[in-house]
mmCIF file of C-alpha atoms and ligand atoms in Angstrom:
data_model
loop_
_atom_site.group_PDB
_atom_site.id
_atom_site.type_symbol
_atom_site.label_atom_id
_atom_site.label_comp_id
_atom_site.label_asym_id
_atom_site.label_seq_id
_atom_site.Cartn_x
_atom_site.Cartn_y
_atom_site.Cartn_z
ATOM 1 C CA MET A 1 -29.032 4.418 94.220
ATOM 2 C CA SER A 2 -28.821 1.457 91.849
ATOM 3 C CA THR A 3 -29.779 1.766 88.196
ATOM 4 C CA SER A 4 -30.517 -0.542 85.304
ATOM 5 C CA GLU A 5 -28.851 1.864 82.878
ATOM 6 C CA ALA A 6 -25.363 0.741 81.843
ATOM 7 C CA PHE A 7 -24.577 3.443 79.226
ATOM 8 C CA GLN A 8 -23.927 0.982 76.395
ATOM 9 C CA LEU A 9 -22.786 2.182 72.946
ATOM 10 C CA ASP A 10 -22.031 0.498 69.618
ATOM 11 C CA LEU A 11 -18.767 1.141 67.760
ATOM 12 C CA ALA A 12 -19.980 4.185 65.793
ATOM 13 C CA ALA A 13 -21.377 5.789 68.943
ATOM 14 C CA ALA A 14 -18.193 4.963 70.888
ATOM 15 C CA GLU A 15 -16.244 6.742 68.145
ATOM 16 C CA ALA A 16 -18.535 9.776 68.456
ATOM 17 C CA TYR A 17 -18.171 9.631 72.254
ATOM 18 C CA GLU A 18 -14.371 9.825 71.952
ATOM 19 C CA LYS A 19 -14.375 12.512 69.221
ATOM 20 C CA ARG A 20 -17.100 14.782 70.540
ATOM 21 C CA PHE A 21 -18.208 14.040 74.109
ATOM 22 C CA VAL A 22 -14.787 13.472 75.678
ATOM 23 C CA PRO A 23 -13.124 16.711 74.449
ATOM 24 C CA ALA A 24 -16.207 18.800 75.251
ATOM 25 C CA MET A 25 -16.777 17.437 78.723
ATOM 26 C CA PHE A 26 -14.738 14.610 80.282
ATOM 27 C CA ALA A 27 -11.161 15.565 79.272
ATOM 28 C CA GLU A 28 -11.252 18.384 81.835
ATOM 29 C CA TRP A 29 -12.570 16.011 84.511
ATOM 30 C CA ALA A 30 -9.805 13.508 83.784
ATOM 31 C CA GLU A 31 -7.157 16.176 84.535
ATOM 32 C CA VAL A 32 -8.892 17.042 87.806
ATOM 33 C CA MET A 33 -9.375 13.388 88.729
ATOM 34 C CA VAL A 34 -5.735 12.418 88.160
ATOM 35 C CA ALA A 35 -4.514 15.462 90.135
ATOM 36 C CA GLU A 36 -6.962 14.812 92.994
ATOM 37 C CA ALA A 37 -5.933 11.144 93.167
ATOM 38 C CA GLY A 38 -2.280 12.227 93.395
ATOM 39 C CA VAL A 39 -1.156 9.886 90.608
ATOM 40 C CA ARG A 40 2.639 9.516 90.748
ATOM 41 C CA PRO A 41 5.332 7.930 88.574
ATOM 42 C CA GLY A 42 5.826 4.285 89.461
ATOM 43 C CA GLN A 43 2.272 3.677 90.646
ATOM 44 C CA ARG A 44 0.188 0.827 89.233
ATOM 45 C CA ILE A 45 -3.061 2.401 88.083
ATOM 46 C CA LEU A 46 -6.495 0.931 87.295
ATOM 47 C CA ASP A 47 -9.186 2.913 85.451
ATOM 48 C CA VAL A 48 -12.545 1.218 86.174
ATOM 49 C CA ALA A 49 -15.272 1.654 83.510
ATOM 50 C CA CYS A 50 -12.608 3.381 81.433
ATOM 51 C CA GLY A 51 -14.821 3.969 78.385
ATOM 52 C CA THR A 52 -12.585 5.166 75.562
ATOM 53 C CA GLY A 53 -9.845 5.725 78.124
ATOM 54 C CA ILE A 54 -9.428 9.437 78.804
ATOM 55 C CA VAL A 55 -8.565 8.971 82.510
ATOM 56 C CA ALA A 56 -6.175 6.093 81.826
ATOM 57 C CA ARG A 57 -4.413 8.189 79.174
ATOM 58 C CA ARG A 58 -3.989 11.160 81.535
ATOM 59 C CA ALA A 59 -2.686 8.832 84.273
ATOM 60 C CA ALA A 60 -0.294 7.230 81.768
ATOM 61 C CA GLU A 61 1.275 10.624 81.045
ATOM 62 C CA ILE A 62 2.504 10.552 84.667
ATOM 63 C CA ALA A 63 2.856 6.877 85.578
ATOM 64 C CA GLY A 64 3.821 5.500 82.149
ATOM 65 C CA ALA A 65 1.506 3.551 79.843
ATOM 66 C CA SER A 66 2.872 0.159 80.916
ATOM 67 C CA SER A 67 1.736 0.854 84.529
ATOM 68 C CA VAL A 68 -1.862 1.592 83.547
ATOM 69 C CA THR A 69 -4.807 -0.759 82.962
ATOM 70 C CA GLY A 70 -8.294 0.181 81.820
ATOM 71 C CA VAL A 71 -11.279 -2.117 82.301
ATOM 72 C CA ASP A 72 -14.792 -1.700 80.858
ATOM 73 C CA ILE A 73 -17.826 -3.878 80.198
ATOM 74 C CA ASN A 74 -18.253 -2.477 76.675
ATOM 75 C CA GLU A 75 -16.126 -3.950 73.870
ATOM 76 C CA ALA A 76 -16.783 -1.002 71.525
ATOM 77 C CA MET A 77 -15.406 1.486 74.068
ATOM 78 C CA LEU A 78 -12.316 -0.725 74.529
ATOM 79 C CA THR A 79 -11.771 -0.981 70.763
ATOM 80 C CA ILE A 80 -11.594 2.812 70.507
ATOM 81 C CA ALA A 81 -9.438 3.038 73.653
ATOM 82 C CA ALA A 82 -6.890 0.603 72.169
ATOM 83 C CA ARG A 83 -6.917 2.463 68.862
ATOM 84 C CA VAL A 84 -6.126 5.785 70.557
ATOM 85 C CA GLN A 85 -3.512 4.481 73.043
ATOM 86 C CA PRO A 86 -2.269 0.951 72.276
ATOM 87 C CA GLY A 87 0.404 1.135 75.007
ATOM 88 C CA ILE A 88 -2.110 0.848 77.855
ATOM 89 C CA THR A 89 -3.579 -2.550 78.822
ATOM 90 C CA TRP A 90 -7.326 -2.568 78.029
ATOM 91 C CA LEU A 91 -9.429 -5.427 79.381
ATOM 92 C CA PRO A 92 -13.088 -6.380 79.309
ATOM 93 C CA GLY A 93 -14.641 -6.760 82.746
ATOM 94 C CA ASP A 94 -17.503 -5.943 85.092
ATOM 95 C CA ALA A 95 -16.850 -3.418 87.866
ATOM 96 C CA ALA A 96 -18.650 -5.761 90.278
ATOM 97 C CA ALA A 97 -16.244 -8.643 89.519
ATOM 98 C CA LEU A 98 -12.929 -7.083 88.525
ATOM 99 C CA PRO A 99 -10.658 -9.557 86.701
ATOM 100 C CA PHE A 100 -7.614 -8.946 88.936
ATOM 101 C CA PRO A 101 -6.047 -10.481 92.039
ATOM 102 C CA ASP A 102 -6.213 -8.689 95.416
ATOM 103 C CA ALA A 103 -3.971 -5.662 96.037
ATOM 104 C CA GLU A 104 -2.864 -5.358 92.387
ATOM 105 C CA PHE A 105 -3.037 -1.535 92.063
ATOM 106 C CA ASP A 106 -1.777 1.512 94.000
ATOM 107 C CA SER A 107 -4.424 3.840 92.618
ATOM 108 C CA VAL A 108 -7.915 2.890 91.408
ATOM 109 C CA LEU A 109 -9.815 5.539 89.452
ATOM 110 C CA CYS A 110 -13.440 5.571 88.318
ATOM 111 C CA GLN A 111 -14.799 8.568 86.429
ATOM 112 C CA MET A 112 -18.475 9.257 85.668
ATOM 113 C CA ALA A 113 -19.553 5.604 85.775
ATOM 114 C CA LEU A 114 -20.527 4.492 89.314
ATOM 115 C CA MET A 115 -24.147 5.575 88.710
ATOM 116 C CA PHE A 116 -24.429 3.063 85.861
ATOM 117 C CA PHE A 117 -23.494 0.023 87.948
ATOM 118 C CA PRO A 118 -26.436 -2.108 89.150
ATOM 119 C CA ASP A 119 -24.759 -2.447 92.565
ATOM 120 C CA PRO A 120 -22.443 0.521 93.305
ATOM 121 C CA LEU A 121 -21.488 -0.887 96.722
ATOM 122 C CA ALA A 122 -20.317 -4.175 95.191
ATOM 123 C CA ALA A 123 -18.228 -2.179 92.722
ATOM 124 C CA VAL A 124 -16.620 0.021 95.401
ATOM 125 C CA ARG A 125 -15.854 -3.141 97.428
ATOM 126 C CA GLU A 126 -14.177 -4.580 94.342
ATOM 127 C CA MET A 127 -12.141 -1.387 93.905
ATOM 128 C CA ARG A 128 -11.041 -1.764 97.537
ATOM 129 C CA ARG A 129 -10.127 -5.433 97.032
ATOM 130 C CA VAL A 130 -7.829 -4.740 94.073
ATOM 131 C CA ALA A 131 -6.185 -1.730 95.798
ATOM 132 C CA SER A 132 -2.936 -2.259 97.695
ATOM 133 C CA ASP A 133 -2.677 -1.551 101.435
ATOM 134 C CA GLY A 134 -2.614 2.238 101.719
ATOM 135 C CA GLY A 135 -3.638 2.522 98.070
ATOM 136 C CA THR A 136 -6.268 5.026 96.973
ATOM 137 C CA ILE A 137 -9.689 4.721 95.391
ATOM 138 C CA SER A 138 -10.866 7.873 93.585
ATOM 139 C CA VAL A 139 -14.349 8.292 92.187
ATOM 140 C CA VAL A 140 -16.049 11.132 90.381
ATOM 141 C CA VAL A 141 -19.809 11.269 89.773
ATOM 142 C CA PRO A 142 -22.192 14.011 88.630
ATOM 143 C CA ALA A 143 -23.864 15.877 91.505
ATOM 144 C CA GLN A 144 -27.641 15.592 91.931
ATOM 145 C CA LEU A 145 -29.851 17.107 89.245
ATOM 146 C CA LYS A 146 -31.208 19.729 91.666
ATOM 147 C CA ASP A 147 -27.638 21.075 91.913
ATOM 148 C CA GLN A 148 -27.194 21.320 88.126
ATOM 149 C CA PRO A 149 -28.158 24.813 86.888
ATOM 150 C CA ALA A 150 -27.936 23.930 83.186
ATOM 151 C CA TYR A 151 -28.696 20.207 83.101
ATOM 152 C CA GLY A 152 -31.776 20.650 85.329
ATOM 153 C CA PRO A 153 -33.658 22.753 82.717
ATOM 154 C CA PHE A 154 -32.229 20.645 79.856
ATOM 155 C CA VAL A 155 -33.490 17.402 81.394
ATOM 156 C CA ASP A 156 -36.912 19.076 81.945
ATOM 157 C CA LEU A 157 -36.926 19.993 78.251
ATOM 158 C CA VAL A 158 -36.150 16.421 77.189
ATOM 159 C CA GLY A 159 -38.841 15.217 79.604
ATOM 160 C CA ARG A 160 -41.420 17.443 77.893
ATOM 161 C CA HIS A 161 -40.674 15.982 74.455
ATOM 162 C CA ALA A 162 -39.169 12.503 74.787
ATOM 163 C CA GLY A 163 -40.458 9.281 76.297
ATOM 164 C CA ALA A 164 -39.778 7.202 79.405
ATOM 165 C CA GLU A 165 -36.769 5.407 77.882
ATOM 166 C CA ALA A 166 -34.897 8.673 77.349
ATOM 167 C CA MET A 167 -35.788 9.877 80.839
ATOM 168 C CA SER A 168 -34.676 6.628 82.449
ATOM 169 C CA LEU A 169 -31.178 7.197 81.043
ATOM 170 C CA LEU A 170 -31.113 10.892 81.956
ATOM 171 C CA ASP A 171 -32.327 10.154 85.496
ATOM 172 C CA ALA A 172 -29.543 7.601 85.960
ATOM 173 C CA TYR A 173 -26.832 10.227 85.371
ATOM 174 C CA TRP A 174 -27.497 11.898 88.743
ATOM 175 C CA ALA A 175 -28.247 8.811 90.852
ATOM 176 C CA CYS A 176 -24.978 8.876 92.854
ATOM 177 C CA GLY A 177 -24.779 12.633 93.326
ATOM 178 C CA ASP A 178 -25.799 12.894 96.986
ATOM 179 C CA SER A 179 -22.631 13.395 99.060
ATOM 180 C CA GLU A 180 -24.162 11.954 102.269
ATOM 181 C CA ARG A 181 -25.095 8.761 100.434
ATOM 182 C CA MET A 182 -21.653 8.549 98.891
ATOM 183 C CA LEU A 183 -20.028 8.924 102.304
ATOM 184 C CA ARG A 184 -22.199 6.098 103.637
ATOM 185 C CA LEU A 185 -21.356 3.937 100.628
ATOM 186 C CA PHE A 186 -17.599 4.371 101.098
ATOM 187 C CA ASN A 187 -17.916 3.742 104.839
ATOM 188 C CA GLU A 188 -19.859 0.565 104.152
ATOM 189 C CA ALA A 189 -17.080 -0.533 101.807
ATOM 190 C CA GLU A 190 -14.659 0.002 104.752
ATOM 191 C CA LEU A 191 -12.725 2.782 103.076
ATOM 192 C CA THR A 192 -11.315 5.848 104.825
ATOM 193 C CA ILE A 193 -12.338 9.070 103.114
ATOM 194 C CA LYS A 194 -9.374 11.389 102.432
ATOM 195 C CA SER A 195 -11.400 14.071 100.681
ATOM 196 C CA LEU A 196 -14.852 14.712 99.257
ATOM 197 C CA ARG A 197 -15.491 17.941 97.380
ATOM 198 C CA THR A 198 -17.508 19.446 94.591
ATOM 199 C CA HIS A 199 -15.851 20.516 91.369
ATOM 200 C CA ILE A 200 -17.630 22.507 88.679
ATOM 201 C CA GLY A 201 -16.490 21.557 85.202
ATOM 202 C CA THR A 202 -17.377 23.600 82.136
ATOM 203 C CA ALA A 203 -18.324 21.978 78.856
ATOM 204 C CA ARG A 204 -17.972 24.334 75.870
ATOM 205 C CA TYR A 205 -19.884 24.165 72.605
ATOM 206 C CA ALA A 206 -20.066 26.416 69.544
ATOM 207 C CA SER A 207 -23.867 26.674 69.957
ATOM 208 C CA ALA A 208 -26.887 25.333 71.820
ATOM 209 C CA ASP A 209 -27.521 23.114 68.800
ATOM 210 C CA GLU A 210 -24.031 21.645 69.091
ATOM 211 C CA PHE A 211 -24.614 20.953 72.810
ATOM 212 C CA VAL A 212 -27.770 18.974 72.026
ATOM 213 C CA ALA A 213 -26.080 17.135 69.142
ATOM 214 C CA VAL A 214 -23.211 15.979 71.372
ATOM 215 C CA GLU A 215 -25.513 15.056 74.295
ATOM 216 C CA VAL A 216 -27.736 12.990 72.018
ATOM 217 C CA GLU A 217 -25.558 11.604 69.227
ATOM 218 C CA SER A 218 -22.575 10.456 71.317
ATOM 219 C CA THR A 219 -24.601 8.845 74.112
ATOM 220 C CA PRO A 220 -27.252 6.084 74.307
ATOM 221 C CA LEU A 221 -29.907 8.838 74.034
ATOM 222 C CA MET A 222 -29.575 8.589 70.243
ATOM 223 C CA ASP A 223 -31.500 5.301 70.165
ATOM 224 C CA ARG A 224 -34.175 6.607 72.554
ATOM 225 C CA VAL A 225 -35.486 9.707 70.817
ATOM 226 C CA SER A 226 -37.384 9.822 67.521
ATOM 227 C CA GLN A 227 -36.352 12.325 64.843
ATOM 228 C CA LYS A 228 -39.419 14.383 65.768
ATOM 229 C CA GLN A 229 -38.567 14.426 69.482
ATOM 230 C CA TYR A 230 -34.950 15.247 68.674
ATOM 231 C CA ALA A 231 -36.041 18.225 66.519
ATOM 232 C CA ARG A 232 -38.254 19.557 69.345
ATOM 233 C CA VAL A 233 -35.442 19.264 71.886
ATOM 234 C CA ARG A 234 -33.145 21.162 69.485
ATOM 235 C CA GLU A 235 -35.750 23.887 69.076
ATOM 236 C CA GLY A 236 -36.255 24.287 72.833
ATOM 237 C CA ALA A 237 -32.567 24.163 73.751
ATOM 238 C CA THR A 238 -31.778 27.692 72.537
ATOM 239 C CA GLU A 239 -34.159 29.143 75.132
ATOM 240 C CA VAL A 240 -33.230 26.744 77.938
ATOM 241 C CA LEU A 241 -29.494 27.375 77.458
ATOM 242 C CA ARG A 242 -29.803 31.148 76.992
ATOM 243 C CA PRO A 243 -28.342 31.904 80.475
ATOM 244 C CA PHE A 244 -25.225 29.922 79.452
ATOM 245 C CA THR A 245 -24.893 31.428 75.966
ATOM 246 C CA ASP A 246 -22.624 34.358 75.060
ATOM 247 C CA GLN A 247 -23.247 37.095 72.473
ATOM 248 C CA HIS A 248 -21.706 34.916 69.723
ATOM 249 C CA GLY A 249 -24.019 31.998 70.480
ATOM 250 C CA ALA A 250 -21.299 29.889 72.141
ATOM 251 C CA VAL A 251 -22.484 27.848 75.116
ATOM 252 C CA ALA A 252 -20.568 27.120 78.349
ATOM 253 C CA VAL A 253 -22.430 24.534 80.398
ATOM 254 C CA PRO A 254 -21.469 23.917 84.036
ATOM 255 C CA LEU A 255 -21.426 20.328 85.275
ATOM 256 C CA HIS A 256 -21.259 19.969 89.063
ATOM 257 C CA GLY A 257 -19.566 16.771 90.193
ATOM 258 C CA LEU A 258 -18.502 15.052 93.406
ATOM 259 C CA LEU A 259 -14.871 14.022 93.717
ATOM 260 C CA ILE A 260 -14.148 11.428 96.376
ATOM 261 C CA VAL A 261 -10.703 10.121 97.277
ATOM 262 C CA ALA A 262 -10.495 7.299 99.822
ATOM 263 C CA ARG A 263 -7.730 5.164 101.256
ATOM 264 C CA ARG A 264 -7.748 1.458 101.747
HETATM 265 C C1 LIG B 301 -20.170 7.775 80.808
HETATM 266 S S1 LIG B 301 -19.080 6.455 80.437
HETATM 267 C C2 LIG B 301 -17.601 7.002 81.300
HETATM 268 C C3 LIG B 301 -16.368 6.405 80.679
HETATM 269 C C4 LIG B 301 -15.038 6.971 81.156
HETATM 270 N N1 LIG B 301 -14.799 6.689 82.557
HETATM 271 C C5 LIG B 301 -14.902 8.446 80.852
HETATM 272 O O1 LIG B 301 -14.676 9.240 81.771
HETATM 273 O O2 LIG B 301 -15.000 8.811 79.666
HETATM 274 C C6 LIG B 301 -19.618 5.109 81.455
HETATM 275 C C7 LIG B 301 -18.870 3.815 81.191
HETATM 276 O O3 LIG B 301 -19.259 2.847 82.182
HETATM 277 C C8 LIG B 301 -19.178 1.567 81.559
HETATM 278 N N2 LIG B 301 -19.899 0.596 82.386
HETATM 279 C C9 LIG B 301 -21.222 0.574 82.651
HETATM 280 N N3 LIG B 301 -21.502 -0.456 83.478
HETATM 281 C C10 LIG B 301 -20.328 -1.099 83.744
HETATM 282 C C11 LIG B 301 -19.965 -2.209 84.559
HETATM 283 N N4 LIG B 301 -20.867 -2.870 85.274
HETATM 284 N N5 LIG B 301 -18.668 -2.562 84.615
HETATM 285 C C12 LIG B 301 -17.730 -1.909 83.891
HETATM 286 N N6 LIG B 301 -18.017 -0.847 83.114
HETATM 287 C C13 LIG B 301 -19.297 -0.432 83.040
HETATM 288 C C14 LIG B 301 -19.791 1.817 80.191
HETATM 289 O O4 LIG B 301 -19.508 0.782 79.283
HETATM 290 C C15 LIG B 301 -19.142 3.175 79.841
HETATM 291 O O5 LIG B 301 -17.928 2.996 79.152
#
């Protein structure tokens, strides 16, 4: 389940991630995540691998910005996060060695990042350590690729045209998506599962071309495909995404994810 892919972006790509990827895809998940975790006013909240901070911002709307901390290993992501919401505390740190004392937070959240940690178990143990007694740990990860009706064919398309480096990143996305393995992982971290369910999010784009542009240009894929490969993927995407395209050419892409809420 471990991966050597850490989803690292430079400042320009982090900006694109916040402007394009987050509204198209992860903003919806942040709403679901914060609701599922039961975030309440007065709670101390930690967003692990916060990226540009969409989950922390949603949590802050309920708990107040001064009660929320976001931590990420990537300085560029944190720079954008602080620019968008300076009222939240943003700190650099590794999920496997969180820079906080024990029992510091009532609710620990981690959205779409566990699959990028070299040792997911170490990270979940760290989330447990910094959670208060009775506090919650909530994690969302993409489901396995075989359960992704749109991403499955899209990843096949990229595989036909791009090289091993691109595929290594795309394979990492789905590495934590097996619910049995996730249950075992949480049990091993000595957490009590409150709920584990699948949610299907919908990412919306004006066209198949726009989908590919966002998937490539606001993620580390940008540095892993040549212009030629990128053009071929764009060409093939119209056909691959046809089942998800309406009569105006707009694309609605389902993303299946696992939502796990556990108690310490
Ligand atoms: C796909 S982004 C998700 C970001 C954010 N949670 C969201 O929903 O937009 C994955 C994030 O994991 C971070 N990351 C990867 N490895 C990490 C680690 N070991 N510790 C902390 N953050 C890490 C990356 O820097 C990146 O910001």
